Coordinates of C-alpha atoms in Angstrom, one line a residue:
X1003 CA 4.9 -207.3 -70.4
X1004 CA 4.4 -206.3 -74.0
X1005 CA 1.6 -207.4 -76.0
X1006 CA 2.5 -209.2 -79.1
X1007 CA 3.2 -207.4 -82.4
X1008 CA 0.5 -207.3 -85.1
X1009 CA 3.3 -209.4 -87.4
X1010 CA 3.5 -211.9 -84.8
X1011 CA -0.4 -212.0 -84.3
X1012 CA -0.9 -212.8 -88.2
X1013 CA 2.0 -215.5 -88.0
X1014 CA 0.3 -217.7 -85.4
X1015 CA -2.4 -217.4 -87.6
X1016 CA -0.9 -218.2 -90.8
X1017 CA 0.2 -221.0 -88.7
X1018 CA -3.4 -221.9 -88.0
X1019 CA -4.1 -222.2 -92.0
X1020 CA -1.0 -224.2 -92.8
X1021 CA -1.6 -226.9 -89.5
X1022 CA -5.2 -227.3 -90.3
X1023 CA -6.3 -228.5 -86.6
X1024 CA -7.4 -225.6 -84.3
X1025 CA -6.1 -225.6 -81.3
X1026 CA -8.5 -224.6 -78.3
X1027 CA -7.0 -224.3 -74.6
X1028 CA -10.4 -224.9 -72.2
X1029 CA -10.0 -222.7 -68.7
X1030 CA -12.7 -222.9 -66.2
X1031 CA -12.7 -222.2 -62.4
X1032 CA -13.9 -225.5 -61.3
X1033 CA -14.9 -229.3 -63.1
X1034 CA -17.9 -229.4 -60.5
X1035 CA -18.8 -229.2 -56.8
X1036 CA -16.5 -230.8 -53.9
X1037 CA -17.4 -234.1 -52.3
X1038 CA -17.9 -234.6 -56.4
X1039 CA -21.2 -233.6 -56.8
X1040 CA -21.7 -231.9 -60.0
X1041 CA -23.6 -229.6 -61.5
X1042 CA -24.8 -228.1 -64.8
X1043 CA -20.6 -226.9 -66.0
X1044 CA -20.2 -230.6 -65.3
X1045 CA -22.5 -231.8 -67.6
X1046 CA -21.4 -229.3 -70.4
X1047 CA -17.6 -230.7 -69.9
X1048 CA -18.4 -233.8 -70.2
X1049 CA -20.5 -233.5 -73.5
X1050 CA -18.9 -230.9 -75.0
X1051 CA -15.6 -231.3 -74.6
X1052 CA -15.0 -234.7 -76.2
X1053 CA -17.4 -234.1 -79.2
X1054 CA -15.4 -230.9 -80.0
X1055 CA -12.2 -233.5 -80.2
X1056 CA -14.0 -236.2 -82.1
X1057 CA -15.2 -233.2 -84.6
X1058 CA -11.3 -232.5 -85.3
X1059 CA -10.7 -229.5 -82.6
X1060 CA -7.3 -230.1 -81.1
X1061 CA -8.5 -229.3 -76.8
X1062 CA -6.7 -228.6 -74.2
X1063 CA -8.5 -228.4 -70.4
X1064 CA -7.5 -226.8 -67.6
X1065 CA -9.8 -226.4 -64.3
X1066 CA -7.9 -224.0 -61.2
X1067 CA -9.8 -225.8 -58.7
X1068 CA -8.5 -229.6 -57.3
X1069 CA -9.4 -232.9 -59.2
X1070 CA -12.8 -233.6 -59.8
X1071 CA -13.7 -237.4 -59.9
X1072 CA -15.6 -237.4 -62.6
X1073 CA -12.7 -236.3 -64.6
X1074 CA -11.9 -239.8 -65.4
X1075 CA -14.2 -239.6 -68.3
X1076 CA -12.5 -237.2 -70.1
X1077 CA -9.1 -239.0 -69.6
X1078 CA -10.4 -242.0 -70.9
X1079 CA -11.6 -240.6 -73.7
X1080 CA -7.6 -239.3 -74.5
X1081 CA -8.2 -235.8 -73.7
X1082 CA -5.2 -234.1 -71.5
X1083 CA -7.2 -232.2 -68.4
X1084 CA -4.9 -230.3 -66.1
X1085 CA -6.3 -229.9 -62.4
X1086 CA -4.5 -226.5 -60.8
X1087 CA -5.7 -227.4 -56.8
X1088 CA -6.0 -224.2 -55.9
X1089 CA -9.0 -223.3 -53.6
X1090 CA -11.4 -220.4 -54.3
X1091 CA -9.8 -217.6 -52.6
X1092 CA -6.2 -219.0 -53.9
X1093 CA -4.5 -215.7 -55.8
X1094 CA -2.2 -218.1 -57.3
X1095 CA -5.0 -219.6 -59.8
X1096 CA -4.6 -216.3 -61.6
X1097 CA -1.2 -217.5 -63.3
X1098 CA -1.1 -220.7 -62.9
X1099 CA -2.3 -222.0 -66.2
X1100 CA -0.5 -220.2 -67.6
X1101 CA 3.0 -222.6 -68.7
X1102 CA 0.3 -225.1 -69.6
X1103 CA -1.1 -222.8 -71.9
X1104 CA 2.2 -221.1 -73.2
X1105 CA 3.3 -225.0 -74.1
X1106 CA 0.0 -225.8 -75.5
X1107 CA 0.3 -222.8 -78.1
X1108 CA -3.3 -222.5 -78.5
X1109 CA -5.0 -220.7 -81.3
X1110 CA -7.9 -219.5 -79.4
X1111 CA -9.2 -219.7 -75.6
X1112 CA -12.5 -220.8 -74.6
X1113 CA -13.2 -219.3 -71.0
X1114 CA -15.8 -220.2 -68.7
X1115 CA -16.8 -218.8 -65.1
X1116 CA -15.4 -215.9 -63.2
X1117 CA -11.8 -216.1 -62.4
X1118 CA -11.2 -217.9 -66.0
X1119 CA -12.4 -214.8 -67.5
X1120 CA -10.2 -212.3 -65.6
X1121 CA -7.3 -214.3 -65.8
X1122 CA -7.7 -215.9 -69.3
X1123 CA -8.5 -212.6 -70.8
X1124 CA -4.9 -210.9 -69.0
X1125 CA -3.0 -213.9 -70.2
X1126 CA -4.7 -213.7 -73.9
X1127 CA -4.0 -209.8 -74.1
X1128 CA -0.4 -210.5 -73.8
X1129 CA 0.2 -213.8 -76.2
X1130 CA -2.3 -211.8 -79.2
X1131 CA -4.3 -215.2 -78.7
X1132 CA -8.3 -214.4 -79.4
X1133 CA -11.0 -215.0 -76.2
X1134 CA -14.2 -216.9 -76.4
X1135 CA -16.1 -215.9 -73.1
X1136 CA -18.6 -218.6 -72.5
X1137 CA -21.5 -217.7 -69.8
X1138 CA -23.5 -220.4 -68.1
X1139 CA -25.3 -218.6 -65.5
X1140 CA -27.1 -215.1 -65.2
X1141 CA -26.0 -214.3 -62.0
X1142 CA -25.4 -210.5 -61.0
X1143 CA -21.8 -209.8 -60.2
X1144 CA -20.9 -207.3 -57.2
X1145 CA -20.5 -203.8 -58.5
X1146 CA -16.9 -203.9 -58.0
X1147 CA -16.0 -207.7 -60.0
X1148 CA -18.3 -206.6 -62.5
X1149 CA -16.4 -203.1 -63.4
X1150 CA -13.1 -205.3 -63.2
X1151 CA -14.4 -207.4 -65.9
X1152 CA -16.4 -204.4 -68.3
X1153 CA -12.5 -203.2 -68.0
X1154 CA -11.7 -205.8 -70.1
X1155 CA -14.4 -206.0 -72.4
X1156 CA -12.0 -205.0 -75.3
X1157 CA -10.2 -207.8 -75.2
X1158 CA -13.0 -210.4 -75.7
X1159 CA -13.4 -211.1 -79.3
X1160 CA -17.0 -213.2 -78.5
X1161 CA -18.7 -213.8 -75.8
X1162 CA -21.0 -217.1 -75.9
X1163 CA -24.7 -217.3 -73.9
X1164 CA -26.4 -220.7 -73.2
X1165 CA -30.1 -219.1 -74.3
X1166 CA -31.2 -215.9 -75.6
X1167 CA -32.0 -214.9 -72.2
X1168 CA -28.5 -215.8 -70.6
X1169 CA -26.6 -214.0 -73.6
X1170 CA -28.3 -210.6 -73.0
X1171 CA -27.9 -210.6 -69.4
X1172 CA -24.3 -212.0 -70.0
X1173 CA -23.8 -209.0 -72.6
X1174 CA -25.0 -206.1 -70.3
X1175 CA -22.8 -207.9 -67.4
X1176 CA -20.0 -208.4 -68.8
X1177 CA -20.4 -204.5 -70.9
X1178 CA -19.6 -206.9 -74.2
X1179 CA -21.7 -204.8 -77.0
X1180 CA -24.8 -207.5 -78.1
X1181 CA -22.9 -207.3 -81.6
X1182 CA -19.7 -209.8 -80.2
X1183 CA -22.2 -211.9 -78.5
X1184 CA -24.3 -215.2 -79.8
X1185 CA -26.7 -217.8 -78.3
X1186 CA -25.2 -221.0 -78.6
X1187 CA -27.5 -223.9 -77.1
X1188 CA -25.9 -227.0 -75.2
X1189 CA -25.9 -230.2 -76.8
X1190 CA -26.3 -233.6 -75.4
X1191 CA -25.3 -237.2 -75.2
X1192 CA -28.6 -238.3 -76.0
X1193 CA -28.9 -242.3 -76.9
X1194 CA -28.6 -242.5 -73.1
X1195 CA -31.9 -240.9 -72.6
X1196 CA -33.8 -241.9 -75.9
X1197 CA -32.7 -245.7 -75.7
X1198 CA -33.8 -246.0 -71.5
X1199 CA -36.8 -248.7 -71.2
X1200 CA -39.4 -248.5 -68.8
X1201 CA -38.0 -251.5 -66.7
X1202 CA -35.1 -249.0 -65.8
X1203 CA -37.4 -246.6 -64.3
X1204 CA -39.5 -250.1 -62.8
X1205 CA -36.2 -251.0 -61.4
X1206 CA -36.1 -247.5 -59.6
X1207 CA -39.2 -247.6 -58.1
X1208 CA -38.7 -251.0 -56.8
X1209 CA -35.6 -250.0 -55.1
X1210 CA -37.2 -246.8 -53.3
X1211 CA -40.4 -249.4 -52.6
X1212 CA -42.9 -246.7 -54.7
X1213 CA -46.0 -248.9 -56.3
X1214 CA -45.9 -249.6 -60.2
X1215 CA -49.3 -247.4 -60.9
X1216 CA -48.1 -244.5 -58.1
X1217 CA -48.5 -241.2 -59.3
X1218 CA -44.5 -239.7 -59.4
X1219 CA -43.3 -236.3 -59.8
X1220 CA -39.9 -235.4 -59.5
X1221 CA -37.3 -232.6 -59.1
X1222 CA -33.6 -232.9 -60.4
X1223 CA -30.9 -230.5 -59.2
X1224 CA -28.7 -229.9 -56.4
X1225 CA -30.2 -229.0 -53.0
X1226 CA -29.5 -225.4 -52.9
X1227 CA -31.9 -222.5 -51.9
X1228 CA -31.4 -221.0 -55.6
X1229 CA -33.4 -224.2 -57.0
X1230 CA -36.7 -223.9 -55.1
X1231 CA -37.1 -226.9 -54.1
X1232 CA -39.0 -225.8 -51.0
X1233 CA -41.2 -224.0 -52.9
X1234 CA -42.4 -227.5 -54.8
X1235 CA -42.8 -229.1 -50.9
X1236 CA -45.2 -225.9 -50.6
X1237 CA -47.2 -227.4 -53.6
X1238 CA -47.1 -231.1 -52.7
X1239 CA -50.0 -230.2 -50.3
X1240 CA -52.4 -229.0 -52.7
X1241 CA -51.2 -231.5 -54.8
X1242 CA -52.1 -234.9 -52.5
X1243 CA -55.3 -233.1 -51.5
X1244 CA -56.4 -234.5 -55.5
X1245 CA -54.0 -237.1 -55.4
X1246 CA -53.6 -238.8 -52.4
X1247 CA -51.0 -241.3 -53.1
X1248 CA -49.0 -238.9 -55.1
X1249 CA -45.1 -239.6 -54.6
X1250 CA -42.2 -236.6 -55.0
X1251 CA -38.8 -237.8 -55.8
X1252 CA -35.9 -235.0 -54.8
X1253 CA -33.0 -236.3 -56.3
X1254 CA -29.8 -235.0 -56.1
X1255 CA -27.8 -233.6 -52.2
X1256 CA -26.3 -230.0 -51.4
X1257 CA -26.3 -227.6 -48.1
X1258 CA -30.6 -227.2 -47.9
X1259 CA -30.7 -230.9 -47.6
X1260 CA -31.7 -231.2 -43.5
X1261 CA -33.9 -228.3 -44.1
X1262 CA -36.0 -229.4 -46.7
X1263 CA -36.0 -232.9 -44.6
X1264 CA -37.5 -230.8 -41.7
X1265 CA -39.9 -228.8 -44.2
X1266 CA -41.2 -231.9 -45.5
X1267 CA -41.9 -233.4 -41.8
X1268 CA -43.4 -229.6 -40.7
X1269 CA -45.7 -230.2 -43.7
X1270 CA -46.9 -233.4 -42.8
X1271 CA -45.7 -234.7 -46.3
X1272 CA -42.8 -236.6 -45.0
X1273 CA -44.4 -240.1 -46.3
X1274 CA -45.2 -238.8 -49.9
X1275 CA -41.2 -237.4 -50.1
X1276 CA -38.2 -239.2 -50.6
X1277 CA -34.7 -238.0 -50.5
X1278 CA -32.3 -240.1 -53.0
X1279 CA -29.0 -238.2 -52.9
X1280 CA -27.2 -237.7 -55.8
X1281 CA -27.7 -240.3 -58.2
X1282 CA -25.8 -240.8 -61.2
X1283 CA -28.5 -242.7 -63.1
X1284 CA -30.6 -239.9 -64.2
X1285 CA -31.3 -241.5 -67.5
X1286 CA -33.2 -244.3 -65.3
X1287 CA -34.6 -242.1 -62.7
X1288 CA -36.5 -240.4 -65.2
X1289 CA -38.1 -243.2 -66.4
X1290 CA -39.6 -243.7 -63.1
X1291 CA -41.1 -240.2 -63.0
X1292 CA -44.3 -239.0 -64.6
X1293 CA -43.4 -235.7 -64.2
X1294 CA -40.4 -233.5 -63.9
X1295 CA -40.3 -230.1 -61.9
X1296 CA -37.9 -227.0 -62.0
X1297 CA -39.2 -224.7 -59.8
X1298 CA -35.5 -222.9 -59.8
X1299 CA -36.4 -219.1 -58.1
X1300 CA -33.2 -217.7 -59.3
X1301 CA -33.1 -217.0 -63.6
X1302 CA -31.6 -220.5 -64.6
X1303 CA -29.4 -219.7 -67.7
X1304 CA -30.4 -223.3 -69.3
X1305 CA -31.6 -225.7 -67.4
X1306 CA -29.8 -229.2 -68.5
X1307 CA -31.9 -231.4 -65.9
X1308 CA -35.3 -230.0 -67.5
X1309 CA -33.6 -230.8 -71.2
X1310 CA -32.9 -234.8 -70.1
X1311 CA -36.3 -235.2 -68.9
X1312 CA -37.6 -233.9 -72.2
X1313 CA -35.4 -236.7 -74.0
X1314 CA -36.6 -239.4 -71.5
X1315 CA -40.6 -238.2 -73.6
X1316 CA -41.3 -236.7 -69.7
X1317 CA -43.2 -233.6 -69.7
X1318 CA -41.8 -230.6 -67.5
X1319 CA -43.3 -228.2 -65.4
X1320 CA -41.2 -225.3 -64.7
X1321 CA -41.1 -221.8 -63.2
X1322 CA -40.6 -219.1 -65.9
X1323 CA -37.4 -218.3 -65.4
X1324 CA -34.6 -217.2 -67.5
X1325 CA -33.4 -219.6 -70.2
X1326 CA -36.2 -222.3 -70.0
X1327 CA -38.1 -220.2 -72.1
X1328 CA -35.7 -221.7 -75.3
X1329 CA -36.5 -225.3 -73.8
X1330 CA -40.2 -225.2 -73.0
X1331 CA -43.3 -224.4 -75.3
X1332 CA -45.9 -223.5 -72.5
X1333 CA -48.8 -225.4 -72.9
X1334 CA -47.3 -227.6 -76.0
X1335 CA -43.9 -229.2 -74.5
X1336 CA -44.4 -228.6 -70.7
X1337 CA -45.7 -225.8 -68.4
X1338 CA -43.9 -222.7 -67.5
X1339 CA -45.0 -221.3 -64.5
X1340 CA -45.2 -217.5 -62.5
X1341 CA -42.3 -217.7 -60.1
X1342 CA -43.7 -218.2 -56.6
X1343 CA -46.9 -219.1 -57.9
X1344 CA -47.8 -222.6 -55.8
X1345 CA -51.5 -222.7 -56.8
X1346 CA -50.6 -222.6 -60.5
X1347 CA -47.8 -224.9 -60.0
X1348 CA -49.7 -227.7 -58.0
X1349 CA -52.7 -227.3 -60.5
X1350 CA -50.2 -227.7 -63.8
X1351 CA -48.7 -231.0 -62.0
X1352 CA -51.9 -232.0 -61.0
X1353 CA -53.5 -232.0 -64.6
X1354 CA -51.0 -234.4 -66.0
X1355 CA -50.8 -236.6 -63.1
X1356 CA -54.7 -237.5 -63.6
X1357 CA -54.6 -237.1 -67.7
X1358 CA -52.6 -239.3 -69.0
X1359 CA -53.1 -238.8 -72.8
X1360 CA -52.0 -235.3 -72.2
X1361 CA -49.2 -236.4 -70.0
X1362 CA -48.2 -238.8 -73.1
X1363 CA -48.7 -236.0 -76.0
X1364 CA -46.9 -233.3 -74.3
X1365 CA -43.9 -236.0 -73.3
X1366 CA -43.9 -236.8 -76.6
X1367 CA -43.6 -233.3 -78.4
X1368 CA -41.2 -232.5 -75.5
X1369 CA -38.8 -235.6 -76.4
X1370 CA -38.9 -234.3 -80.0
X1371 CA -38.2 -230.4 -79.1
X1372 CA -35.1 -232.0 -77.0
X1373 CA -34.5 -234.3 -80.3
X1374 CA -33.1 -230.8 -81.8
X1375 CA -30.4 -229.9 -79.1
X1376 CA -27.5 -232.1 -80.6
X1377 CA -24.1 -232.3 -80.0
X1378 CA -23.2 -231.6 -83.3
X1379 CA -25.3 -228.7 -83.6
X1380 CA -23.5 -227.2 -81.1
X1381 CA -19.9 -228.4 -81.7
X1382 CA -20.6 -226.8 -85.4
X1383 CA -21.8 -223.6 -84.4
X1384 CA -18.9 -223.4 -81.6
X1385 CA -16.2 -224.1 -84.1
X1386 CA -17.7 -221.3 -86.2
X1387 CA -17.2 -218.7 -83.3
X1388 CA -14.1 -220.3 -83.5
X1389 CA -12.5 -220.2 -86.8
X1390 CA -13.8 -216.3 -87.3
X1391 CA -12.1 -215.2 -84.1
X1392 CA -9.3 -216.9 -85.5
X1393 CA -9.3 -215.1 -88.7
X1394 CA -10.7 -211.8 -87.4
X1395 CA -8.5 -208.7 -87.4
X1396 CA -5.0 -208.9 -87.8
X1397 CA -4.7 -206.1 -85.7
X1398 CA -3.8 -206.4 -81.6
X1399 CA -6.7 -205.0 -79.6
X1400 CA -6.4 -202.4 -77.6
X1401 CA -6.7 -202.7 -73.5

């Protein structure tokens, strides 16, 4: 198929000038986990997507995978989300989109995970529409997917990171010269987690039976080997051996659930632990913590769970790893931590369990760091990327 002409290129975007609203077709592999767990994409969908249509974008959302329940939210809010149900291995999710697209004549495609950016960039190519790559991880793709996407590094007119760290991975992964590529940080909802009261997180504790004055630490983040949560039930030891009555809330379900259940018993902390499942009340589960953990092993990108405990005024304690570097001050809005190291890790929780003035000051200049991480920041500097794809170079890029 031909690729379109440079005249017709520079129409469409004339177009874009005379119309006013920018058009932004949304393709990503997946809304969130099955059994409608979600995970950190989800959150970004759900925050993002409507403020960029309340700030005047015109969106249109496509995910390959099947429905996602929590896809109701975005159809309430008037947004039209298109759902491909096609499983992971499906070939078919390649092309798919694509008459939703054509019909939707966006100005500009926003891509996000793997199989978006393959097939998204193919289908741009083609219709002369510009590519925003957006990158929410830092994992390292196999030799062979990672040379198929470097193939097609000239046709990405941006690529987007979620931290400093995530956008230089993303630009060495990807082969996307550092001079296409910007750091734009997730925004949040955040009246949900400034305006919680303490009788939520009361309410919490009542349910799970924990006493008012326990001592509560907490991890948030699906049970997966990649978030180390066994590596914080390899603490919890040293921790109770200070703090006896010292309670650690795992919140949130995934494939290392029975393990960790057995870690916990082979540790003889099984009493101190407690297993919620996924919970959709974060805002309130937060309240009933003290402090939050993110011992993640793997180089999280972001780190959205450590963000909305820093909202709820909760100090964070987290392995140094990838993005939470842009989140976390050591020492003056939480703790960042050697990966692997337990000793430092117990110790750091440990200290503001027992202090609470320091617990308080460093939740407090946390909840004010987190203050900065709006919405509209990020809607703002989005549509910027935006608008100068848009009304980059008339001329069609080359494969």
């Amino acid at each position: 198929m031909q690729c379109m002409s440079s005249a017709e290129v520079n129409e469409r975007r004339r177009g874009f000038d005379s119309e006013g609203a920018l058009r932004v077709f949304l393709l990503a592999d997946h809304f969130g986990h099955d059994e409608g767990r979600v995970h950190g994409g989800t959150t970004y969908f759900l925050n993002a997507i409507p403020a960029m249509a309340q700030s005047g974008l015109e969106v249109s959302v496509c995910f390959m995978h099947a429905r996602h329940p929590r896809a109701d939210l975005l159809e309430a809010a008037g947004l039209p989300v298109h759902f491909l149900g096609c499983t992971k291995w499906d070939p078919r999710a390649l092309w798919r989109f694509e008459p939703i697209a054509r019909a939707f004549r966006p100005h500009v495609l926003h891509l996000h995970s793997f199989k978006s950016h393959f097939a998204g960039r193919r289908w741009a190519r083609r219709n002369g529409t510009p590519v925003v790559v957006h990158v929410h991880d830092q994992h390292l793709l196999p030799l062979p997917l990672r040379m198929l996407l470097r193939a097609q590094a000239g046709t990405t007119d941006a690529l987007v990171g979620v931290t400093r760290a995530a956008t230089e991975f993303a630009s060495w992964n990807y082969g996307i010269d550092l001079a296409r590529c910007h750091t734009v940080l997730h925004g949040l909802k955040q009246e949900l987690f400034l305006n919680a009261s303490p009788e939520c997180g009361a309410d919490v504790r009542a349910e799970f039976g924990i006493a008012a004055d326990a001592p509560v630490l907490g991890v948030v983040a699906r049970l997966a080997e990649s978030k180390g949560h066994d590596q914080l039930l390899r603490a919890m030891p040293e921790i109770l051996r200070r703090i006896p009555d010292a309670v650690l809330m795992v919140v949130g379900d995934g494939p290392t659930a029975p393990g960790l259940r057995s870690l916990a018993a082979r540790l003889g902390i099984g009493r101190h632990v407690l297993f919620t499942g996924q919970r959709s009340d974060i805002s309130a589960i937060n309240q009933a913590l003290d402090v939050s953990v993110m011992p993640s092993t793997c180089s999280e990108a972001f780190g959205l769970t450590a963000l909305e405990a820093m909202l709820s005024g909760r100090p964070v304690v987290a392995f140094d790893s990838g993005g939470v570097r842009d989140l976390i001050e050591d020492g003056t809005t939480g703790f960042l931590v050697e990966r692997f190291d337990l000793a430092t890790l117990a110790r750091r929780v440990r200290e503001l369990l027992i202090d609470a003035d320091r617990r308080s000051a460093i939740g407090a200049a946390a909840r004010a760091r987190a203050r900065t991480f709006t919405l509209e920041r990020h809607v703002a500097q989005m549509t910027e990327i935006f608008r100068a794809v848009v009304h980059g170079s008339g001329a069609v890029r080359e494969a």
